[in-house]
Amino acid sequence: MNAVANTNDLATQVCELDFIPEHGGVCALVQGEQVAVFKIAGEVYAINNYDPFSDAYVLSRGIVGDIKGELVIASPVYKQHFSLNSGVCLQDESVTLKTWETEVVDGVVYIKH
Amino acid sequence: MKNAKILEPDAPMTGHNEKQTVVVIGNGMVGHKFIEQLQEAKAAGQGDYDIITFCEEPLLAYDRVHLSEYFGGKSADDLSLVTPGFYEDNGIKVLLNEKATGIDRDAKTVTGSQGTVVEYDKLVMATGSYPFVPPVPGKDRDDVFVYRTIDDLDQMMECSKRGKVGVVVGGGLLGLEAANALKNLGLEAHVVEFAPGLMGVQLDQGGSDMLRRKIEELGVQVHTSKNTQQIVDGDNCTHRMEFADGTSLETDMIVFSAGIRPQDELAREFGLEIGERGGIIIDDNCITSDPNVYAIGECALYDNMIYGLVAPGYAMAQAAVDHITGSLNSSFAGADMSTKLKLLGVDVCSIGDAHCRTEGALAYTFVDETAQTYKKLVVDADKKRVLGAVLVGDGDAYGNLLQMKLNDMDLPESPEALILPSVDGEAAAGLGVDALPDTAQICSCNNVSKGQLCEAIAGGCTDLGQLKDCTKAATACSGCAALTKQVLDNELEKQGIEVDKSICEHFAYTRQELEHLVRVGKIKTFTELLEQHGQGHGCDICKPTVSNILAATWNEYVLKPQHSVLQDTNDRALANMQKNGTYSVVPRVPGGEITPDKLIVLGEAAKKYNLYTKITGGQRIDLFGAQLHELPLIWEELIAAGFETGQAYGKSVRTVKSCVGSTWCRYGVKDSVGMAIFIEERYKGLRSPHKLKFAVSGCTRECAEAQSKDVGVIATENGWNLYVSGNGGMKPRHADLLASDLDDETLIKYIDRYLMFYIRTADRLQRTSVWLDNLEGGLDYVKQVVLEDSLGIAAELEEQMELIVDTFQCEWKTTVEDPERRKHFQHFVNSAETDSNIKWVDERGQIRPAQKTELEAEV
């Protein structure tokens, strides 16, 4: 897994699904971009690893949860919440982070380009 | 428009259109208050005024009520009531050091001692009072003083350096204050009183006797029924006071504090009407016999009464302002003279008819000679109303009784219950706060009414801490804390405000309730708790809270996969995340003691990984700038050298700071370093609602600053003193003494119980200081639980602590030894690269994170 990212034209390999604990996160390098990848109830979500409020690349190390039914990741720095589905920041709707589609094939997680 | 003055022909002439000159003679507490209030009215558009004030003293208004604190180290500036710049900024003219000496009421002018002549439209006499000195031969000798001004105090201080004994003539309120001042100046203090008892105006004989016993125990000697005949040269001291009964007393200093007389000389000389026994006669609007002249404060005589307290003086000032501005919002109708004081540390309260002089009045008296308290309740013949009360030694009932009297409330069936001590947990009988009118003053120190409390509660202050913060009620003497809490509870219930104390949308429970569910239900994971008692997926509020509770209860490794995803930012990486996403590393240095070899290891690790190093406030060393993947590598080296995790990342026990103690220090009485290390080793790793900081000092010089810590231990000749719930930081709080002169074993037992009790009952992220301030019953309650085991849970608390102590593990040792766990300490899961966005710049020979502007400049 510590090898250089395994990439093809359509998707980048992240890791085995089992490596990510339930409600846990990892950070993947996808075509030069940092992507935070989370597992909730077996589903996999991918959002920019960049926290625009602290300018640090750390969102994969935040806590996931739900707020009024919306799945969110809380920034580990200043605790803003970002929707895992839309990337919108709940505290400041003018801020939206890029999200990616994910796919699990044979127990391996991929980020689609 | 600037130069044109247009009057609407139909507009009523209110007088507000014209600028009036208001001259105030006297810049004492009341005179200053008047000016503040008039300036406020002016700012609110209620007329335009030129304000001029004569100030005979070289200092602007200062707080005479707290004059004795000048001896306790307060400066004249500290006592000043004037916000710097207030007079200058508002264009108020002050004639400092100038005494008003003449009034021409026809020409409406005042002349000053330096020849200044000012015209007035309205004149306000706020000349105050002067101390009464009985015409005793020898009263004019040197080293005989009165107790009134800062200048008097300066002279007393000077004199105290020359002598050993001091006498106060007068056993009233101010006299006892002065006696305390003499005691604090290091003199052998005496009080000489003409009457048979102390504070004869406010107290009955029983109360006076109890007060005498108490203050004599504090080292002030009291001589009552003494009529001073003359003061002559002493044999051993400066003076000898000779009394009518043939006895005498030698002393180096004499302070007269035998009452006040209204300073009405000027008014008298220029023809204002004066009362038979002095005082400028005023009406409900504080107007004297001349409609353009007002009198306020201690120089004024209202309804044949001089009011020698500051609160009625302030009320008069407001009444005069309201009359001058024409707002007529208030008038003066006399004032209640009930008082609650702390004299030499003794509670002394007097309400209404303390002497039971009303016809048909009946009294209940309760005397406790063991606790030295005296309480008397005076009621009317029908046992329906409070007429008065005296409380000495225990003033807790003051708030209730005063409210009942002021608001004419019905007494309960057994009025005696109001002054009897509560028996075994049963609350003392109180009054229904609901019955109080909105105007009822709850906090007399800060003048907060029930209405103001209700307003703040409706505005969202739903706990006692917030309410105190917002209204300032119960923040001075805190005598009204119980009453304030009753108003809060009653209002919340009445307004149907349900305080939602759920920690978040996933659990309808408080932290305290969750702790109970976890402990009693033997729940070991977040998922179990959520399934049984919650809903949804959880969030960044409940997950760290629950993981913290789980750790304080079962103490499992916090990075077990099921726990790791619950951990807050720092706990998740067992390091403190800094602003650029890198971490700082803080190894434990118990008690702040470290060997040179270990220091070298830290230095070498810092050099090898290019870390910024800084000494922390908790006597440890912080290494900044480690990236996620470097953490296990750094820790491998530190653990090999004998270091353990310092848990600086957790809501947990941080450090035990210590001074060097009796081992090295010439003054130390105990081995504070040894005790600090013992305590740190015992409680290290303990997770709690918020971080915990401890300290141990080896003597009362307190170099470890233990009284600003959650747990502070200070060595005494006889053992250890245990202080709790102190805090530095954002809202400093001085720690409270929980227990004194403890042996080692008892000290640890009490800390065990205190910490576990806090862990079980505090809110999320509530420091011990705020916890204690919000705890009903406060420190006394904690003492009962911890010292007396009133809840019968002491053994359980100790047992729970024992489990935490026995199951300690160094989380970093466990982590570096677990290859699976180490895989999570890398920036990318699918690449060996590191975060290329982390940039450093050099500052003072070390790294620091590059700022955004520096990064942009680089691009």
PDB file of C-alpha atoms in Angstrom, chain B residues 247-454:
ATOM      1  CA  THR B 247      -9.521  53.368  85.139  1.00  0.00           C
ATOM      2  CA  SER B 248      -7.095  54.342  82.386  1.00  0.00           C
ATOM      3  CA  LEU B 249      -5.554  52.979  79.210  1.00  0.00           C
ATOM      4  CA  GLU B 250      -2.178  53.812  77.647  1.00  0.00           C
ATOM      5  CA  THR B 251      -1.836  54.028  73.898  1.00  0.00           C
ATOM      6  CA  ASP B 252       0.364  55.448  71.132  1.00  0.00           C
ATOM      7  CA  MET B 253      -2.456  56.361  68.797  1.00  0.00           C
ATOM      8  CA  ILE B 254      -6.063  57.413  69.261  1.00  0.00           C
ATOM      9  CA  VAL B 255      -8.649  57.364  66.488  1.00  0.00           C
ATOM     10  CA  PHE B 256     -11.980  59.043  67.060  1.00  0.00           C
ATOM     11  CA  SER B 257     -14.877  57.322  65.349  1.00  0.00           C
ATOM     12  CA  ALA B 258     -17.766  58.386  67.523  1.00  0.00           C
ATOM     13  CA  GLY B 259     -20.317  59.098  64.848  1.00  0.00           C
ATOM     14  CA  ILE B 260     -20.810  61.709  62.128  1.00  0.00           C
ATOM     15  CA  ARG B 261     -22.355  65.124  61.969  1.00  0.00           C
ATOM     16  CA  PRO B 262     -23.763  66.702  58.810  1.00  0.00           C
ATOM     17  CA  GLN B 263     -21.405  69.214  57.215  1.00  0.00           C
ATOM     18  CA  ASP B 264     -23.943  72.028  57.098  1.00  0.00           C
ATOM     19  CA  GLU B 265     -21.742  74.974  58.063  1.00  0.00           C
ATOM     20  CA  LEU B 266     -21.881  76.727  54.689  1.00  0.00           C
ATOM     21  CA  ALA B 267     -25.618  76.170  54.285  1.00  0.00           C
ATOM     22  CA  ARG B 268     -26.191  77.469  57.797  1.00  0.00           C
ATOM     23  CA  GLU B 269     -24.093  80.559  57.188  1.00  0.00           C
ATOM     24  CA  PHE B 270     -25.945  81.470  54.015  1.00  0.00           C
ATOM     25  CA  GLY B 271     -29.408  81.050  55.332  1.00  0.00           C
ATOM     26  CA  LEU B 272     -30.679  77.660  54.210  1.00  0.00           C
ATOM     27  CA  GLU B 273     -33.058  76.078  56.664  1.00  0.00           C
ATOM     28  CA  ILE B 274     -31.292  73.697  59.059  1.00  0.00           C
ATOM     29  CA  GLY B 275     -32.719  71.030  61.389  1.00  0.00           C
ATOM     30  CA  GLU B 276     -32.648  71.405  65.138  1.00  0.00           C
ATOM     31  CA  ARG B 277     -29.761  69.002  65.538  1.00  0.00           C
ATOM     32  CA  GLY B 278     -28.120  69.895  62.237  1.00  0.00           C
ATOM     33  CA  GLY B 279     -28.631  68.870  58.625  1.00  0.00           C
ATOM     34  CA  ILE B 280     -29.956  70.784  55.615  1.00  0.00           C
ATOM     35  CA  ILE B 281     -33.690  70.233  55.457  1.00  0.00           C
ATOM     36  CA  ILE B 282     -34.890  68.747  52.125  1.00  0.00           C
ATOM     37  CA  ASP B 283     -38.172  67.616  50.609  1.00  0.00           C
ATOM     38  CA  ASP B 284     -39.015  64.554  48.470  1.00  0.00           C
ATOM     39  CA  ASN B 285     -37.112  66.058  45.544  1.00  0.00           C
ATOM     40  CA  CYS B 286     -34.107  66.929  47.707  1.00  0.00           C
ATOM     41  CA  ILE B 287     -34.887  70.632  47.414  1.00  0.00           C
ATOM     42  CA  THR B 288     -33.850  72.821  50.347  1.00  0.00           C
ATOM     43  CA  SER B 289     -35.642  75.923  51.560  1.00  0.00           C
ATOM     44  CA  ASP B 290     -34.292  77.668  48.433  1.00  0.00           C
ATOM     45  CA  PRO B 291     -35.978  76.244  45.275  1.00  0.00           C
ATOM     46  CA  ASN B 292     -32.730  76.503  43.304  1.00  0.00           C
ATOM     47  CA  VAL B 293     -30.634  74.690  45.898  1.00  0.00           C
ATOM     48  CA  TYR B 294     -30.630  70.924  46.496  1.00  0.00           C
ATOM     49  CA  ALA B 295     -28.927  68.926  49.233  1.00  0.00           C
ATOM     50  CA  ILE B 296     -28.016  65.240  48.981  1.00  0.00           C
ATOM     51  CA  GLY B 297     -26.160  62.634  51.056  1.00  0.00           C
ATOM     52  CA  GLU B 298     -25.036  62.910  54.645  1.00  0.00           C
ATOM     53  CA  CYS B 299     -25.437  66.691  54.854  1.00  0.00           C
ATOM     54  CA  ALA B 300     -29.171  66.437  54.107  1.00  0.00           C
ATOM     55  CA  LEU B 301     -31.926  66.020  56.657  1.00  0.00           C
ATOM     56  CA  TYR B 302     -35.006  64.222  55.372  1.00  0.00           C
ATOM     57  CA  ASP B 303     -37.958  63.740  57.669  1.00  0.00           C
ATOM     58  CA  ASN B 304     -35.732  64.477  60.669  1.00  0.00           C
ATOM     59  CA  MET B 305     -33.264  61.798  59.650  1.00  0.00           C
ATOM     60  CA  ILE B 306     -29.635  61.871  58.507  1.00  0.00           C
ATOM     61  CA  TYR B 307     -28.837  58.888  56.306  1.00  0.00           C
ATOM     62  CA  GLY B 308     -25.277  57.790  57.055  1.00  0.00           C
ATOM     63  CA  LEU B 309     -25.149  55.054  54.425  1.00  0.00           C
ATOM     64  CA  VAL B 310     -24.171  55.392  50.817  1.00  0.00           C
ATOM     65  CA  ALA B 311     -27.189  53.733  49.186  1.00  0.00           C
ATOM     66  CA  PRO B 312     -29.733  56.337  50.406  1.00  0.00           C
ATOM     67  CA  GLY B 313     -27.267  59.037  49.323  1.00  0.00           C
ATOM     68  CA  TYR B 314     -27.261  57.592  45.804  1.00  0.00           C
ATOM     69  CA  ALA B 315     -31.048  57.499  45.836  1.00  0.00           C
ATOM     70  CA  MET B 316     -31.102  61.195  46.798  1.00  0.00           C
ATOM     71  CA  ALA B 317     -28.681  62.005  43.964  1.00  0.00           C
ATOM     72  CA  GLN B 318     -31.019  60.305  41.498  1.00  0.00           C
ATOM     73  CA  ALA B 319     -34.044  62.144  42.885  1.00  0.00           C
ATOM     74  CA  ALA B 320     -32.258  65.514  42.504  1.00  0.00           C
ATOM     75  CA  VAL B 321     -31.174  64.684  38.942  1.00  0.00           C
ATOM     76  CA  ASP B 322     -34.707  63.653  38.033  1.00  0.00           C
ATOM     77  CA  HIS B 323     -36.059  66.920  39.378  1.00  0.00           C
ATOM     78  CA  ILE B 324     -33.505  69.077  37.573  1.00  0.00           C
ATOM     79  CA  THR B 325     -34.040  67.311  34.246  1.00  0.00           C
ATOM     80  CA  GLY B 326     -37.779  67.396  34.747  1.00  0.00           C
ATOM     81  CA  SER B 327     -38.098  63.666  34.165  1.00  0.00           C
ATOM     82  CA  LEU B 328     -39.526  63.177  37.651  1.00  0.00           C
ATOM     83  CA  ASN B 329     -38.877  59.474  37.470  1.00  0.00           C
ATOM     84  CA  SER B 330     -37.995  59.193  41.096  1.00  0.00           C
ATOM     85  CA  SER B 331     -38.313  60.989  44.350  1.00  0.00           C
ATOM     86  CA  PHE B 332     -36.807  60.289  47.723  1.00  0.00           C
ATOM     87  CA  ALA B 333     -39.070  58.794  50.337  1.00  0.00           C
ATOM     88  CA  GLY B 334     -36.629  57.704  52.983  1.00  0.00           C
ATOM     89  CA  ALA B 335     -34.604  54.522  52.862  1.00  0.00           C
ATOM     90  CA  ASP B 336     -34.274  51.239  54.616  1.00  0.00           C
ATOM     91  CA  MET B 337     -31.296  51.229  56.959  1.00  0.00           C
ATOM     92  CA  SER B 338     -30.887  47.487  57.148  1.00  0.00           C
ATOM     93  CA  THR B 339     -27.271  46.439  56.775  1.00  0.00           C
ATOM     94  CA  LYS B 340     -25.222  43.343  56.265  1.00  0.00           C
ATOM     95  CA  LEU B 341     -21.527  43.681  56.990  1.00  0.00           C
ATOM     96  CA  LYS B 342     -18.452  41.669  57.547  1.00  0.00           C
ATOM     97  CA  LEU B 343     -16.608  43.245  60.462  1.00  0.00           C
ATOM     98  CA  LEU B 344     -13.217  41.678  61.127  1.00  0.00           C
ATOM     99  CA  GLY B 345     -14.538  38.686  59.216  1.00  0.00           C
ATOM    100  CA  VAL B 346     -17.682  38.365  61.341  1.00  0.00           C
ATOM    101  CA  ASP B 347     -21.118  38.502  59.692  1.00  0.00           C
ATOM    102  CA  VAL B 348     -23.179  41.254  61.289  1.00  0.00           C
ATOM    103  CA  CYS B 349     -26.687  42.010  60.051  1.00  0.00           C
ATOM    104  CA  SER B 350     -29.382  44.303  61.275  1.00  0.00           C
ATOM    105  CA  ILE B 351     -32.855  44.681  59.824  1.00  0.00           C
ATOM    106  CA  GLY B 352     -35.547  47.183  60.745  1.00  0.00           C
ATOM    107  CA  ASP B 353     -36.661  47.141  64.361  1.00  0.00           C
ATOM    108  CA  ALA B 354     -33.684  45.267  65.780  1.00  0.00           C
ATOM    109  CA  HIS B 355     -34.480  46.400  69.303  1.00  0.00           C
ATOM    110  CA  CYS B 356     -38.060  45.139  69.350  1.00  0.00           C
ATOM    111  CA  ARG B 357     -39.425  48.591  70.132  1.00  0.00           C
ATOM    112  CA  THR B 358     -42.632  48.398  68.084  1.00  0.00           C
ATOM    113  CA  GLU B 359     -45.659  48.052  70.297  1.00  0.00           C
ATOM    114  CA  GLY B 360     -46.697  44.432  70.744  1.00  0.00           C
ATOM    115  CA  ALA B 361     -43.648  43.169  68.907  1.00  0.00           C
ATOM    116  CA  LEU B 362     -42.482  39.644  69.733  1.00  0.00           C
ATOM    117  CA  ALA B 363     -39.063  38.167  69.327  1.00  0.00           C
ATOM    118  CA  TYR B 364     -37.599  34.754  68.598  1.00  0.00           C
ATOM    119  CA  THR B 365     -33.979  34.303  69.643  1.00  0.00           C
ATOM    120  CA  PHE B 366     -31.559  31.533  68.749  1.00  0.00           C
ATOM    121  CA  VAL B 367     -28.114  31.433  70.326  1.00  0.00           C
ATOM    122  CA  ASP B 368     -25.494  28.817  69.506  1.00  0.00           C
ATOM    123  CA  GLU B 369     -22.553  29.312  71.831  1.00  0.00           C
ATOM    124  CA  THR B 370     -20.532  26.511  70.245  1.00  0.00           C
ATOM    125  CA  ALA B 371     -20.682  28.034  66.783  1.00  0.00           C
ATOM    126  CA  GLN B 372     -20.885  31.537  68.253  1.00  0.00           C
ATOM    127  CA  THR B 373     -23.929  32.671  66.370  1.00  0.00           C
ATOM    128  CA  TYR B 374     -26.763  34.879  67.558  1.00  0.00           C
ATOM    129  CA  LYS B 375     -30.006  35.326  65.674  1.00  0.00           C
ATOM    130  CA  LYS B 376     -33.076  37.280  66.613  1.00  0.00           C
ATOM    131  CA  LEU B 377     -36.258  37.642  64.639  1.00  0.00           C
ATOM    132  CA  VAL B 378     -38.733  40.379  65.585  1.00  0.00           C
ATOM    133  CA  VAL B 379     -42.336  39.904  64.408  1.00  0.00           C
ATOM    134  CA  ASP B 380     -45.564  41.774  64.922  1.00  0.00           C
ATOM    135  CA  ALA B 381     -48.165  40.817  67.527  1.00  0.00           C
ATOM    136  CA  ASP B 382     -50.053  38.633  65.025  1.00  0.00           C
ATOM    137  CA  LYS B 383     -46.925  36.752  63.991  1.00  0.00           C
ATOM    138  CA  LYS B 384     -47.726  37.788  60.420  1.00  0.00           C
ATOM    139  CA  ARG B 385     -44.956  40.220  59.491  1.00  0.00           C
ATOM    140  CA  VAL B 386     -41.229  40.607  59.985  1.00  0.00           C
ATOM    141  CA  LEU B 387     -40.440  43.807  61.828  1.00  0.00           C
ATOM    142  CA  GLY B 388     -36.729  43.367  62.317  1.00  0.00           C
ATOM    143  CA  ALA B 389     -33.847  41.006  62.882  1.00  0.00           C
ATOM    144  CA  VAL B 390     -30.336  40.749  64.252  1.00  0.00           C
ATOM    145  CA  LEU B 391     -27.850  38.200  62.958  1.00  0.00           C
ATOM    146  CA  VAL B 392     -24.315  37.871  64.285  1.00  0.00           C
ATOM    147  CA  GLY B 393     -21.866  35.181  63.194  1.00  0.00           C
ATOM    148  CA  ASP B 394     -24.143  33.742  60.506  1.00  0.00           C
ATOM    149  CA  GLY B 395     -25.837  36.101  58.081  1.00  0.00           C
ATOM    150  CA  ASP B 396     -27.307  33.500  55.734  1.00  0.00           C
ATOM    151  CA  ALA B 397     -30.893  34.349  56.642  1.00  0.00           C
ATOM    152  CA  TYR B 398     -30.426  38.063  55.867  1.00  0.00           C
ATOM    153  CA  GLY B 399     -31.594  37.961  52.250  1.00  0.00           C
ATOM    154  CA  ASN B 400     -34.802  36.117  53.033  1.00  0.00           C
ATOM    155  CA  LEU B 401     -35.706  38.160  56.078  1.00  0.00           C
ATOM    156  CA  LEU B 402     -34.984  41.492  54.419  1.00  0.00           C
ATOM    157  CA  GLN B 403     -37.154  40.595  51.431  1.00  0.00           C
ATOM    158  CA  MET B 404     -39.984  39.536  53.709  1.00  0.00           C
ATOM    159  CA  LYS B 405     -39.824  42.817  55.581  1.00  0.00           C
ATOM    160  CA  LEU B 406     -39.388  45.134  52.597  1.00  0.00           C
ATOM    161  CA  ASN B 407     -42.148  43.494  50.634  1.00  0.00           C
ATOM    162  CA  ASP B 408     -44.502  43.088  53.549  1.00  0.00           C
ATOM    163  CA  MET B 409     -44.809  39.381  52.993  1.00  0.00           C
ATOM    164  CA  ASP B 410     -46.703  36.863  55.112  1.00  0.00           C
ATOM    165  CA  LEU B 411     -44.641  34.866  57.570  1.00  0.00           C
ATOM    166  CA  PRO B 412     -44.769  31.081  57.406  1.00  0.00           C
ATOM    167  CA  GLU B 413     -46.620  29.163  60.119  1.00  0.00           C
ATOM    168  CA  SER B 414     -43.567  28.701  62.323  1.00  0.00           C
ATOM    169  CA  PRO B 415     -41.558  31.889  61.877  1.00  0.00           C
ATOM    170  CA  GLU B 416     -38.786  30.544  64.115  1.00  0.00           C
ATOM    171  CA  ALA B 417     -37.802  28.168  61.309  1.00  0.00           C
ATOM    172  CA  LEU B 418     -36.441  31.205  59.469  1.00  0.00           C
ATOM    173  CA  ILE B 419     -33.571  31.535  61.920  1.00  0.00           C
ATOM    174  CA  LEU B 420     -33.129  27.963  63.100  1.00  0.00           C
ATOM    175  CA  PRO B 421     -30.278  26.019  61.514  1.00  0.00           C
ATOM    176  CA  SER B 422     -31.304  23.380  59.006  1.00  0.00           C
ATOM    177  CA  VAL B 423     -31.217  19.834  60.308  1.00  0.00           C
ATOM    178  CA  ASP B 424     -29.599  17.066  58.287  1.00  0.00           C
ATOM    179  CA  GLY B 425     -29.991  18.028  54.694  1.00  0.00           C
ATOM    180  CA  GLU B 426     -33.386  19.610  55.143  1.00  0.00           C
ATOM    181  CA  ALA B 427     -33.177  23.002  53.553  1.00  0.00           C
ATOM    182  CA  ALA B 428     -33.660  25.975  55.828  1.00  0.00           C
ATOM    183  CA  ALA B 429     -37.127  27.385  55.561  1.00  0.00           C
ATOM    184  CA  GLY B 430     -37.213  30.008  52.872  1.00  0.00           C
ATOM    185  CA  LEU B 431     -39.805  32.214  51.308  1.00  0.00           C
ATOM    186  CA  GLY B 432     -41.581  31.582  48.078  1.00  0.00           C
ATOM    187  CA  VAL B 433     -39.560  33.766  45.715  1.00  0.00           C
ATOM    188  CA  ASP B 434     -42.540  33.781  43.429  1.00  0.00           C
ATOM    189  CA  ALA B 435     -44.230  36.085  45.919  1.00  0.00           C
ATOM    190  CA  LEU B 436     -41.519  38.722  45.581  1.00  0.00           C
ATOM    191  CA  PRO B 437     -42.320  41.763  43.449  1.00  0.00           C
ATOM    192  CA  ASP B 438     -40.049  42.542  40.494  1.00  0.00           C
ATOM    193  CA  THR B 439     -38.674  45.550  42.331  1.00  0.00           C
ATOM    194  CA  ALA B 440     -37.360  43.405  45.195  1.00  0.00           C
ATOM    195  CA  GLN B 441     -33.642  43.897  45.504  1.00  0.00           C
ATOM    196  CA  ILE B 442     -31.962  40.506  45.499  1.00  0.00           C
ATOM    197  CA  CYS B 443     -28.298  41.519  45.416  1.00  0.00           C
ATOM    198  CA  SER B 444     -27.708  44.569  47.542  1.00  0.00           C
ATOM    199  CA  CYS B 445     -23.993  44.781  46.761  1.00  0.00           C
ATOM    200  CA  ASN B 446     -24.578  45.289  43.066  1.00  0.00           C
ATOM    201  CA  ASN B 447     -28.149  46.498  43.308  1.00  0.00           C
ATOM    202  CA  VAL B 448     -29.768  43.773  41.228  1.00  0.00           C
ATOM    203  CA  SER B 449     -33.519  43.425  41.439  1.00  0.00           C
ATOM    204  CA  LYS B 450     -35.614  40.343  40.929  1.00  0.00           C
ATOM    205  CA  GLY B 451     -36.955  41.962  37.762  1.00  0.00           C
ATOM    206  CA  GLN B 452     -33.450  42.269  36.325  1.00  0.00           C
ATOM    207  CA  LEU B 453     -32.747  38.636  37.110  1.00  0.00           C
ATOM    208  CA  CYS B 454     -35.999  37.579  35.438  1.00  0.00           C
TER     209      CYS B 454
END
